[in-house]
Short mmCIF file of C-alpha atoms in Angstrom, two decimals:
data_model
loop_
_atom_site.label_atom_id
_atom_site.label_comp_id
_atom_site.label_asym_id
_atom_site.label_seq_id
_atom_site.Cartn_x
_atom_site.Cartn_y
_atom_site.Cartn_z
CA MET A 1 35.57 -18.70 17.11
CA LYS A 2 33.60 -15.62 18.20
CA LYS A 3 29.88 -16.08 18.83
CA VAL A 4 27.42 -13.53 17.46
CA LEU A 5 23.74 -13.30 18.35
CA LEU A 6 21.93 -11.82 15.35
CA SER A 7 18.44 -10.35 15.69
CA ALA A 8 16.68 -10.68 12.32
CA TYR A 9 12.90 -10.59 12.69
CA ALA A 10 12.67 -10.64 8.88
CA CYS A 11 14.89 -13.39 7.48
CA ILE A 12 13.84 -15.61 4.56
CA PRO A 13 16.03 -16.93 1.71
CA ASN A 14 15.42 -15.77 -1.86
CA ARG A 15 13.21 -12.86 -0.88
CA GLY A 16 13.56 -9.18 -1.44
CA SER A 17 13.54 -6.26 0.96
CA GLU A 18 14.22 -6.87 4.66
CA GLN A 19 13.58 -10.63 4.52
CA GLY A 20 16.41 -11.03 2.04
CA THR A 21 18.61 -8.62 3.98
CA GLY A 22 18.27 -10.64 7.18
CA TRP A 23 19.21 -13.85 5.39
CA VAL A 24 22.22 -12.25 3.68
CA TYR A 25 23.60 -11.00 6.99
CA ALA A 26 23.07 -14.36 8.71
CA THR A 27 24.67 -16.47 6.00
CA THR A 28 27.52 -14.13 5.05
CA LEU A 29 28.60 -13.56 8.64
CA SER A 30 28.55 -17.30 9.32
CA GLN A 31 30.93 -17.89 6.39
CA ASN A 32 33.58 -15.66 7.94
CA ASN A 33 34.80 -17.59 10.96
CA LEU A 34 31.92 -16.50 13.18
CA ALA A 35 29.41 -18.73 14.95
CA VAL A 36 26.11 -16.98 14.21
CA HIS A 37 22.97 -17.62 16.23
CA CYS A 38 20.07 -15.95 14.42
CA LEU A 39 16.77 -15.08 16.11
CA THR A 40 13.93 -14.78 13.60
CA LEU A 41 10.23 -15.28 12.92
CA LYS A 42 8.92 -18.78 12.38
CA ASP A 43 7.71 -17.63 8.94
CA GLY A 44 11.05 -18.54 7.39
CA LYS A 45 11.29 -22.04 8.89
CA GLU A 46 9.98 -23.90 5.84
CA ALA A 47 12.56 -22.27 3.58
CA ILE A 48 15.47 -22.16 6.03
CA ASP A 49 15.48 -25.63 7.58
CA PRO A 50 16.17 -27.58 4.33
CA ILE A 51 19.10 -25.29 3.57
CA LEU A 52 20.60 -25.79 7.02
CA ALA A 53 19.99 -29.54 6.77
CA ASP A 54 22.13 -29.62 3.62
CA GLY A 55 25.06 -28.34 5.64
CA LEU A 56 25.69 -25.28 3.48
CA TYR A 57 26.16 -23.03 6.51
CA PRO A 58 27.68 -25.09 9.32
CA ASN A 59 28.34 -22.02 11.49
CA LEU A 60 24.76 -20.73 11.27
CA HIS A 61 22.22 -21.68 13.94
CA VAL A 62 18.67 -20.38 13.52
CA HIS A 63 16.33 -20.03 16.50
CA TYR A 64 12.66 -19.39 15.76
CA VAL A 65 10.76 -17.12 18.13
CA TYR A 66 7.17 -18.34 18.50
CA LEU A 67 4.28 -16.08 19.42
CA PRO A 68 0.70 -16.84 20.55
CA ALA A 69 -1.77 -17.33 17.71
CA TRP A 70 -3.75 -14.26 18.70
CA VAL A 71 -0.63 -12.09 18.35
CA ASP A 72 0.22 -13.58 14.96
CA GLY A 73 -3.32 -12.77 13.89
CA LEU A 74 -2.70 -9.05 14.40
CA VAL A 75 0.27 -8.64 12.08
CA ASP A 76 -1.72 -8.01 8.88
CA LYS A 77 -4.71 -6.25 10.45
CA THR A 78 -3.59 -2.64 10.92
CA LEU A 79 -0.42 -0.59 11.24
CA VAL A 80 -0.77 -0.64 15.04
CA GLY A 81 -1.31 -4.41 14.91
CA MET A 82 1.90 -4.85 12.94
CA TYR A 83 3.83 -2.69 15.39
CA PHE A 84 2.39 -4.60 18.37
CA HIS A 85 3.36 -7.91 16.74
CA TYR A 86 6.92 -6.72 16.23
CA LEU A 87 7.32 -5.38 19.76
CA TYR A 88 5.85 -8.56 21.24
CA TRP A 89 8.29 -10.56 19.11
CA GLN A 90 11.17 -8.41 20.32
CA TRP A 91 10.29 -9.12 23.94
CA GLN A 92 9.98 -12.85 23.33
CA ALA A 93 13.24 -12.78 21.39
CA TYR A 94 14.95 -11.21 24.40
CA GLN A 95 13.62 -13.96 26.69
CA LEU A 96 14.97 -16.62 24.33
CA ALA A 97 18.25 -14.70 23.96
CA ARG A 98 18.79 -14.80 27.73
CA GLN A 99 18.43 -18.58 27.71
CA LEU A 100 20.76 -18.98 24.74
CA ASP A 101 23.35 -16.66 26.24
CA GLY A 102 23.40 -18.80 29.36
CA VAL A 103 24.50 -21.70 27.16
CA HIS A 104 26.67 -20.04 24.52
CA GLN A 105 28.01 -16.87 26.18
CA PHE A 106 27.79 -14.62 23.13
CA ASP A 107 30.64 -12.25 22.38
CA LEU A 108 28.51 -9.72 20.53
CA VAL A 109 24.85 -8.93 19.77
CA HIS A 110 23.80 -7.37 16.45
CA HIS A 111 20.30 -6.18 15.45
CA VAL A 112 19.70 -6.01 11.67
CA THR A 113 15.96 -6.39 10.91
CA TYR A 114 13.55 -4.79 11.06
CA GLY A 115 15.65 -1.78 10.24
CA SER A 116 13.22 0.55 12.04
CA ILE A 117 14.85 2.72 14.66
CA GLN A 118 11.59 3.59 16.45
CA LEU A 119 10.70 -0.08 16.97
CA GLY A 120 14.12 -0.74 18.43
CA SER A 121 15.38 -3.87 20.14
CA PHE A 122 15.32 -5.20 23.69
CA LEU A 123 18.65 -6.98 23.27
CA TYR A 124 20.53 -4.10 24.86
CA LYS A 125 19.30 -5.70 28.11
CA LEU A 126 21.77 -8.57 27.64
CA ARG A 127 24.55 -6.13 28.56
CA LYS A 128 26.80 -7.52 25.86
CA PRO A 129 28.67 -5.54 23.19
CA PHE A 130 25.71 -4.41 21.08
CA ILE A 131 25.48 -3.11 17.50
CA PHE A 132 22.17 -1.55 16.49
CA GLY A 133 21.73 -1.24 12.76
CA PRO A 134 21.80 -0.29 9.99
CA VAL A 135 18.45 1.26 10.86
CA SER A 136 16.29 3.97 9.35
CA GLY A 137 13.07 5.73 10.29
CA GLY A 138 13.90 9.41 10.21
CA GLN A 139 12.17 9.87 6.84
CA ARG A 140 8.84 11.66 6.55
CA ALA A 141 6.82 11.90 3.34
CA PRO A 142 6.48 15.54 2.19
CA LYS A 143 3.06 16.97 2.98
CA ALA A 144 3.22 19.08 -0.18
CA LEU A 145 2.80 15.86 -2.18
CA LYS A 146 0.34 14.06 0.09
CA ARG A 147 -2.25 13.95 -2.70
CA TYR A 148 -0.41 11.00 -4.24
CA PHE A 149 -1.23 8.86 -1.20
CA GLY A 150 -4.94 9.19 -1.94
CA ARG A 151 -7.08 7.76 0.83
CA TYR A 152 -3.96 6.25 2.40
CA TRP A 153 -2.57 9.58 3.60
CA SER A 154 -4.29 9.09 6.95
CA ARG A 155 -2.35 5.83 7.37
CA GLU A 156 0.89 7.62 6.50
CA TRP A 157 0.05 10.32 9.02
CA MET A 158 -0.68 7.63 11.62
CA ARG A 159 2.66 5.98 10.87
CA ASP A 160 4.44 9.25 11.57
CA TRP A 161 2.44 9.86 14.74
CA VAL A 162 3.04 6.36 16.09
CA GLY A 163 6.71 6.59 15.18
CA THR A 164 7.05 9.81 17.14
CA ALA A 165 5.15 8.36 20.10
CA LEU A 166 7.40 5.30 20.15
CA GLN A 167 10.43 7.55 20.52
CA TYR A 168 9.13 8.39 24.00
CA LEU A 169 7.17 5.28 24.96
CA ASN A 170 9.23 2.37 23.64
CA PRO A 171 12.32 1.67 25.76
CA GLY A 172 13.52 -0.59 22.97
CA PHE A 173 13.99 2.61 20.96
CA TYR A 174 15.59 5.13 23.25
CA LYS A 175 17.66 2.69 25.30
CA SER A 176 18.94 0.94 22.18
CA VAL A 177 20.00 4.29 20.77
CA GLN A 178 21.61 5.46 24.01
CA MET A 179 23.21 2.23 25.22
CA ALA A 180 24.37 0.48 22.04
CA ASP A 181 28.12 0.37 21.54
CA ARG A 182 27.56 1.21 17.86
CA VAL A 183 24.49 2.79 16.28
CA ILE A 184 24.52 2.53 12.49
CA VAL A 185 22.02 4.46 10.39
CA THR A 186 21.28 4.30 6.70
CA ASN A 187 20.49 7.90 5.77
CA ARG A 188 20.94 11.50 6.86
CA ASP A 189 17.33 11.83 8.03
CA THR A 190 17.85 9.09 10.61
CA MET A 191 21.30 10.39 11.50
CA ALA A 192 19.75 13.69 12.58
CA LEU A 193 17.23 11.85 14.76
CA VAL A 194 19.89 9.73 16.47
CA GLU A 195 22.29 12.59 17.09
CA ARG A 196 19.68 14.38 19.18
CA LEU A 197 19.47 11.39 21.54
CA ARG A 198 23.10 10.34 21.32
CA PRO A 199 25.06 13.59 21.19
CA ASN A 200 28.32 11.96 22.20
CA GLY A 201 28.12 9.21 19.57
CA PRO A 202 29.42 7.23 17.96
CA VAL A 203 26.89 7.17 15.13
CA GLU A 204 27.92 5.70 11.79
CA ARG A 205 26.23 5.55 8.41
CA ILE A 206 26.06 2.47 6.18
CA TRP A 207 23.50 2.04 3.40
CA ASP A 208 21.26 -0.93 4.11
CA ALA A 209 20.70 -1.82 0.45
CA GLY A 210 23.01 -4.17 -1.37
CA LEU A 211 23.42 -6.41 -4.39
CA SER A 212 24.31 -10.04 -4.73
CA ALA A 213 27.43 -10.57 -6.79
CA SER A 214 25.42 -12.72 -9.22
CA PHE A 215 23.05 -9.84 -9.97
CA LEU A 216 25.77 -7.49 -11.19
CA PRO A 217 26.60 -7.83 -14.92
CA ALA A 218 30.22 -8.70 -15.64
CA ALA A 219 30.78 -5.39 -17.43
CA PRO A 220 28.95 -2.10 -17.94
CA ILE A 221 26.13 -2.20 -20.47
CA VAL A 222 26.86 0.08 -23.42
CA ARG A 223 23.61 1.11 -25.09
CA ALA A 224 23.60 2.45 -28.60
CA PRO A 225 21.16 5.39 -28.52
CA GLY A 226 17.96 4.36 -30.26
CA SER A 227 15.19 6.40 -31.82
CA THR A 228 12.99 5.96 -28.70
CA LEU A 229 13.94 6.76 -25.11
CA LYS A 230 12.79 3.87 -22.91
CA LEU A 231 12.01 4.73 -19.30
CA LEU A 232 11.61 2.04 -16.63
CA TRP A 233 9.77 2.03 -13.28
CA VAL A 234 10.10 -1.00 -10.95
CA GLY A 235 8.45 -1.56 -7.59
CA ARG A 236 5.45 -2.55 -5.53
CA LEU A 237 2.39 -0.43 -6.17
CA LEU A 238 2.30 1.14 -2.73
CA PRO A 239 0.98 4.63 -1.98
CA ARG A 240 4.41 5.94 -0.92
CA LYS A 241 5.96 4.82 -4.21
CA ALA A 242 3.92 7.51 -6.02
CA LEU A 243 3.65 5.83 -9.40
CA GLU A 244 0.98 8.39 -10.26
CA LEU A 245 3.62 11.13 -10.05
CA THR A 246 5.79 9.28 -12.57
CA ILE A 247 2.86 8.85 -14.98
CA GLN A 248 1.73 12.45 -14.49
CA ALA A 249 5.23 13.70 -15.29
CA LEU A 250 5.30 11.57 -18.43
CA GLY A 251 2.04 13.21 -19.46
CA SER A 252 3.79 16.59 -19.28
CA VAL A 253 6.71 15.53 -21.50
CA ASP A 254 6.82 16.99 -25.02
CA GLN A 255 4.38 14.82 -26.96
CA THR A 256 6.48 15.01 -30.13
CA LEU A 257 9.38 13.15 -28.52
CA PRO A 258 9.43 9.33 -28.88
CA ILE A 259 9.52 8.34 -25.22
CA THR A 260 7.95 5.28 -23.55
CA LEU A 261 7.56 4.03 -19.98
CA THR A 262 7.54 0.40 -18.86
CA ILE A 263 6.01 -0.25 -15.44
CA VAL A 264 7.14 -3.46 -13.70
CA GLY A 265 5.04 -4.31 -10.67
CA GLY A 266 1.54 -5.61 -10.07
CA GLN A 267 1.12 -5.94 -6.32
CA GLY A 268 0.03 -3.28 -3.85
CA GLU A 269 -2.87 -1.13 -2.77
CA MET A 270 -2.62 1.20 -5.76
CA ALA A 271 -2.68 -1.51 -8.44
CA ASP A 272 -6.33 -0.94 -9.31
CA GLN A 273 -5.59 2.77 -9.87
CA VAL A 274 -2.94 2.32 -12.55
CA PRO A 275 -5.32 2.11 -15.56
CA GLN A 276 -7.00 5.27 -14.32
CA TYR A 277 -3.67 7.11 -14.08
CA ILE A 278 -2.72 6.07 -17.61
CA GLU A 279 -6.04 7.31 -19.02
CA GLN A 280 -6.19 10.47 -16.89
CA TYR A 281 -2.77 11.73 -18.04
CA GLY A 282 -3.21 10.72 -21.67
CA VAL A 283 -0.25 8.35 -21.95
CA SER A 284 -1.90 5.10 -23.05
CA ASP A 285 0.22 5.09 -26.21
CA ARG A 286 3.40 5.59 -24.18
CA VAL A 287 3.00 3.17 -21.26
CA ASN A 288 3.49 -0.59 -21.11
CA TRP A 289 2.38 -1.99 -17.76
CA VAL A 290 3.73 -5.55 -17.58
CA GLY A 291 2.64 -6.27 -13.99
CA HIS A 292 4.41 -8.72 -11.70
CA VAL A 293 7.23 -10.62 -13.44
CA SER A 294 9.93 -13.13 -12.53
CA TYR A 295 13.38 -12.25 -11.24
CA GLU A 296 14.98 -12.95 -14.63
CA GLN A 297 12.38 -10.88 -16.44
CA VAL A 298 13.15 -7.92 -14.18
CA ARG A 299 16.80 -8.21 -15.19
CA THR A 300 15.76 -8.21 -18.84
CA HIS A 301 13.77 -5.01 -18.39
CA TYR A 302 16.76 -3.33 -16.73
CA ALA A 303 18.99 -4.41 -19.62
CA GLN A 304 16.59 -3.21 -22.33
CA SER A 305 15.79 0.23 -20.88
CA ASP A 306 17.57 3.59 -21.14
CA VAL A 307 16.64 5.50 -17.97
CA PHE A 308 15.33 4.49 -14.55
CA PHE A 309 12.49 6.62 -13.16
CA PHE A 310 11.93 6.59 -9.38
CA THR A 311 9.60 9.00 -7.56
CA SER A 312 9.10 7.42 -4.13
CA LEU A 313 7.97 9.84 -1.43
CA ARG A 314 9.43 7.87 1.48
CA ASP A 315 12.31 5.41 1.21
CA SER A 316 15.27 4.70 3.43
CA CYS A 317 17.68 3.29 0.85
CA PRO A 318 15.91 1.91 -2.24
CA HIS A 319 17.22 -1.40 -3.58
CA GLN A 320 15.79 -0.66 -7.04
CA LEU A 321 18.22 2.20 -7.53
CA LEU A 322 21.22 -0.06 -6.98
CA GLU A 323 19.74 -2.66 -9.31
CA ALA A 324 19.19 -0.04 -12.01
CA MET A 325 22.71 1.33 -11.65
CA ALA A 326 24.09 -2.21 -11.78
CA PHE A 327 22.61 -2.34 -15.29
CA SER A 328 24.22 0.99 -16.20
CA LEU A 329 20.99 2.97 -16.12
CA PRO A 330 21.03 6.70 -15.35
CA VAL A 331 18.38 7.70 -12.83
CA ILE A 332 15.71 10.38 -12.57
CA THR A 333 14.52 10.69 -8.98
CA LEU A 334 13.52 13.13 -6.25
CA ASP A 335 16.06 14.90 -4.08
CA LEU A 336 14.58 13.18 -1.05
CA HIS A 337 15.63 10.65 1.62
CA GLY A 338 17.72 7.66 0.61
CA GLN A 339 17.50 8.24 -3.13
CA ALA A 340 19.06 11.68 -2.68
CA GLU A 341 22.12 9.97 -1.21
CA LEU A 342 22.42 6.95 -3.50
CA VAL A 343 22.08 9.06 -6.66
CA THR A 344 24.63 11.80 -7.33
CA ASP A 345 25.09 14.34 -10.09
CA SER A 346 27.35 11.83 -11.85
CA THR A 347 24.72 9.06 -11.89
CA GLY A 348 21.43 10.87 -12.46
CA LEU A 349 19.15 13.84 -12.01
CA ARG A 350 17.59 14.70 -8.63
CA ILE A 351 14.51 16.91 -8.60
CA PRO A 352 13.94 19.18 -5.58
CA VAL A 353 10.68 18.62 -3.71
CA THR A 354 8.73 21.88 -3.74
CA ASN A 355 5.09 21.88 -4.84
CA GLU A 356 3.20 19.52 -7.11
CA GLU A 357 3.14 21.73 -10.18
CA LYS A 358 6.86 22.46 -10.12
CA VAL A 359 7.89 18.89 -9.28
CA VAL A 360 5.85 17.53 -12.20
CA ALA A 361 7.28 20.12 -14.57
CA ASP A 362 10.85 19.53 -13.40
CA LEU A 363 10.49 15.75 -13.77
CA ALA A 364 9.17 16.22 -17.30
CA ARG A 365 12.10 18.49 -18.20
CA ALA A 366 14.49 15.89 -16.76
CA VAL A 367 13.04 13.26 -19.09
CA GLU A 368 13.44 15.60 -22.05
CA TRP A 369 17.03 16.33 -21.01
CA MET A 370 17.80 12.62 -20.93
CA TYR A 371 16.37 12.27 -24.44
CA SER A 372 18.49 15.13 -25.75
CA HIS A 373 21.78 14.07 -24.12
CA PRO A 374 22.53 10.44 -25.08
CA ASN A 375 26.26 10.74 -24.36
CA ALA A 376 25.60 12.12 -20.89
CA ARG A 377 23.19 9.23 -20.28
CA LEU A 378 25.90 6.74 -21.15
CA SER A 379 28.39 8.51 -18.89
CA MET A 380 25.91 8.47 -15.99
CA GLY A 381 25.24 4.79 -16.62
CA ARG A 382 28.93 3.93 -16.47
CA ALA A 383 29.33 5.90 -13.24
CA GLY A 384 26.28 4.11 -11.83
CA TYR A 385 27.77 0.73 -12.66
CA ASP A 386 31.06 1.64 -10.96
CA PHE A 387 29.12 2.70 -7.86
CA ALA A 388 26.97 -0.44 -7.86
CA LYS A 389 30.14 -2.57 -7.82
CA THR A 390 30.99 -1.07 -4.44
CA GLN A 391 27.61 -2.08 -3.01
CA VAL A 392 27.87 -5.86 -3.33
CA TRP A 393 26.75 -7.54 -0.11
CA ASP A 394 30.00 -9.41 0.50
CA GLN A 395 31.91 -6.14 0.46
CA LYS A 396 29.38 -4.28 2.59
CA ILE A 397 29.28 -6.94 5.30
CA SER A 398 33.07 -7.15 5.26
CA ALA A 399 33.00 -3.71 6.91
CA PHE A 400 31.37 -5.37 9.91
CA ILE A 401 33.65 -8.38 9.88
CA ASN A 402 36.94 -6.50 9.39
CA ASP A 403 36.31 -3.21 11.16
CA ILE A 404 33.14 -2.82 13.22
CA TYR A 405 33.05 -6.22 14.92
CA PRO A 406 36.74 -6.26 16.00
CA ALA A 407 36.45 -2.73 17.39
CA THR A 408 33.25 -3.64 19.24
CA PHE A 409 34.71 -6.88 20.65
CA SER A 410 37.43 -4.78 22.26
CA THR A 411 35.01 -2.13 23.57
CA PRO A 412 34.04 -2.37 27.25
CA VAL A 413 30.42 -3.44 27.70
CA GLN A 414 28.22 -0.40 28.23
CA THR A 415 26.80 -1.41 31.59
CA ALA A 416 28.28 1.64 33.24
CA ARG A 417 26.95 4.15 30.74
CA GLN A 418 24.75 6.68 32.48
CA PRO A 419 21.44 6.99 30.61
CA SER A 420 19.76 10.34 30.31
CA ALA A 421 16.68 11.26 32.32
CA GLN A 422 14.48 10.11 29.44
CA ALA A 423 15.88 6.58 29.66
CA THR A 424 15.35 6.08 33.37
#
C-alpha cells in the first residue's frame, strides 16, 4: 500500500470552506488503498479523534502540529498575524514530516490546504515526489469596485501587497512552485502567475470546490414559473462578497416587476451594514434577510428559489455556485475570477466588470431578463445540474487516485532540478 503524506492545515469534519476540503481529501484518499498520514492544526482534534477511534477510516493517520501559545494568539489578530501563524505552522509541519518520513518512508507528499499559492509549503524540502495544489491566489479584487469594501479596502490592499511580497520573500512559495513534480491551480488567474515562474511546466488546473454526493438532489428540480421571481444570495457577509452590489442592483430593477431577494447569511464584518443597504436602495419590500441558518435550511432555500445571485469581487472557486447549480438554479454573477469559469453561457449570465454604474445597470438588466425568460431559466438550471454532477468530491479526487498519483509515483524525484536564480 502506497503511503501519502498530506499537508492539510485546515482540516475539520462537517465544516465548510477549506476545513471541509482538507477533511474530504484525507478521508477519501484513505478509502482508496492508500495509507494517508495527514498533518493538520490541533483545532480539529476534538472532532477528528472520536471519528478515528470508531475505526471508520483505518488507513487514515492524523498528526497534529502544535505551536507555541504566543503564535496561536496571533492567528485572529491581523492579516499579517494570520500569515505568520500559517508560515510558522508550515515550518513546524516540515520538522514533524521529517521525523515521520524516517519511520514511514512516504511515497508521495501532497499539499491541499491552505490553498494559497503565496503561502506555499516547506514540504518540497523532503525531496519526495511532491504535488502542490489545487491552489489559488492569483485573483485581485477590481479597483473600479473598491467602494464596496468600505473601510476594509485598506486590508484588501494590504493582502495584495503582502501576497506580492511573499512571492519574493517566502521560499515556501517560489520553491514549491519551481520544484514540485505537479503544480495544480484552480483558476486562470493563478495559472498565469505560476506559468511565469514555471515556464516549462507542468501546470494543471482542477477546481478546488466540490459537492458531497448526499448534497446533490437525485434529479434536476423542475420549477413551474410562478408569478414572482425569487432571487437567492448565500454566503458570509464579508467585504469581498459585495452583498451591497447585489442589493444596489436589485434597487435598479424595474419596480413594476414582482421580484424578491432572499439573503442567507448572518456572520461577517458587513452584517451590521445590511439594514442600511436595504433602506438606502429602497428594497425593504423586496428583501428577506433570514440570517444564519442550518445546513438543511440552506438546502430548502436553494430548492425554493428561481435564480442564484452572486457578486463576489474576489473568489477562487466559489462553493455556493456549485451548490446552487446542484439545485438547478441559473446564476447571475460577475465575469470575474473563479465564478467566470464555473458559470458558462449555458448555466447563467456573467456581467463584465467595468465601472460601478454600468455593472449595476447590467446586473439589473440580467435580473429582468431572467424574469422575462422562464424557459431559458429552466434550461440553464438543467445544464447547471448536469455540470454539478461532474463536481462530486469522489469523482474529483478520483483524478488524483487514478491519474495524478500514479504518474507522480513513477516520476523521478526532483532533487536534480536546477532552480532559477530567484530560488537560490
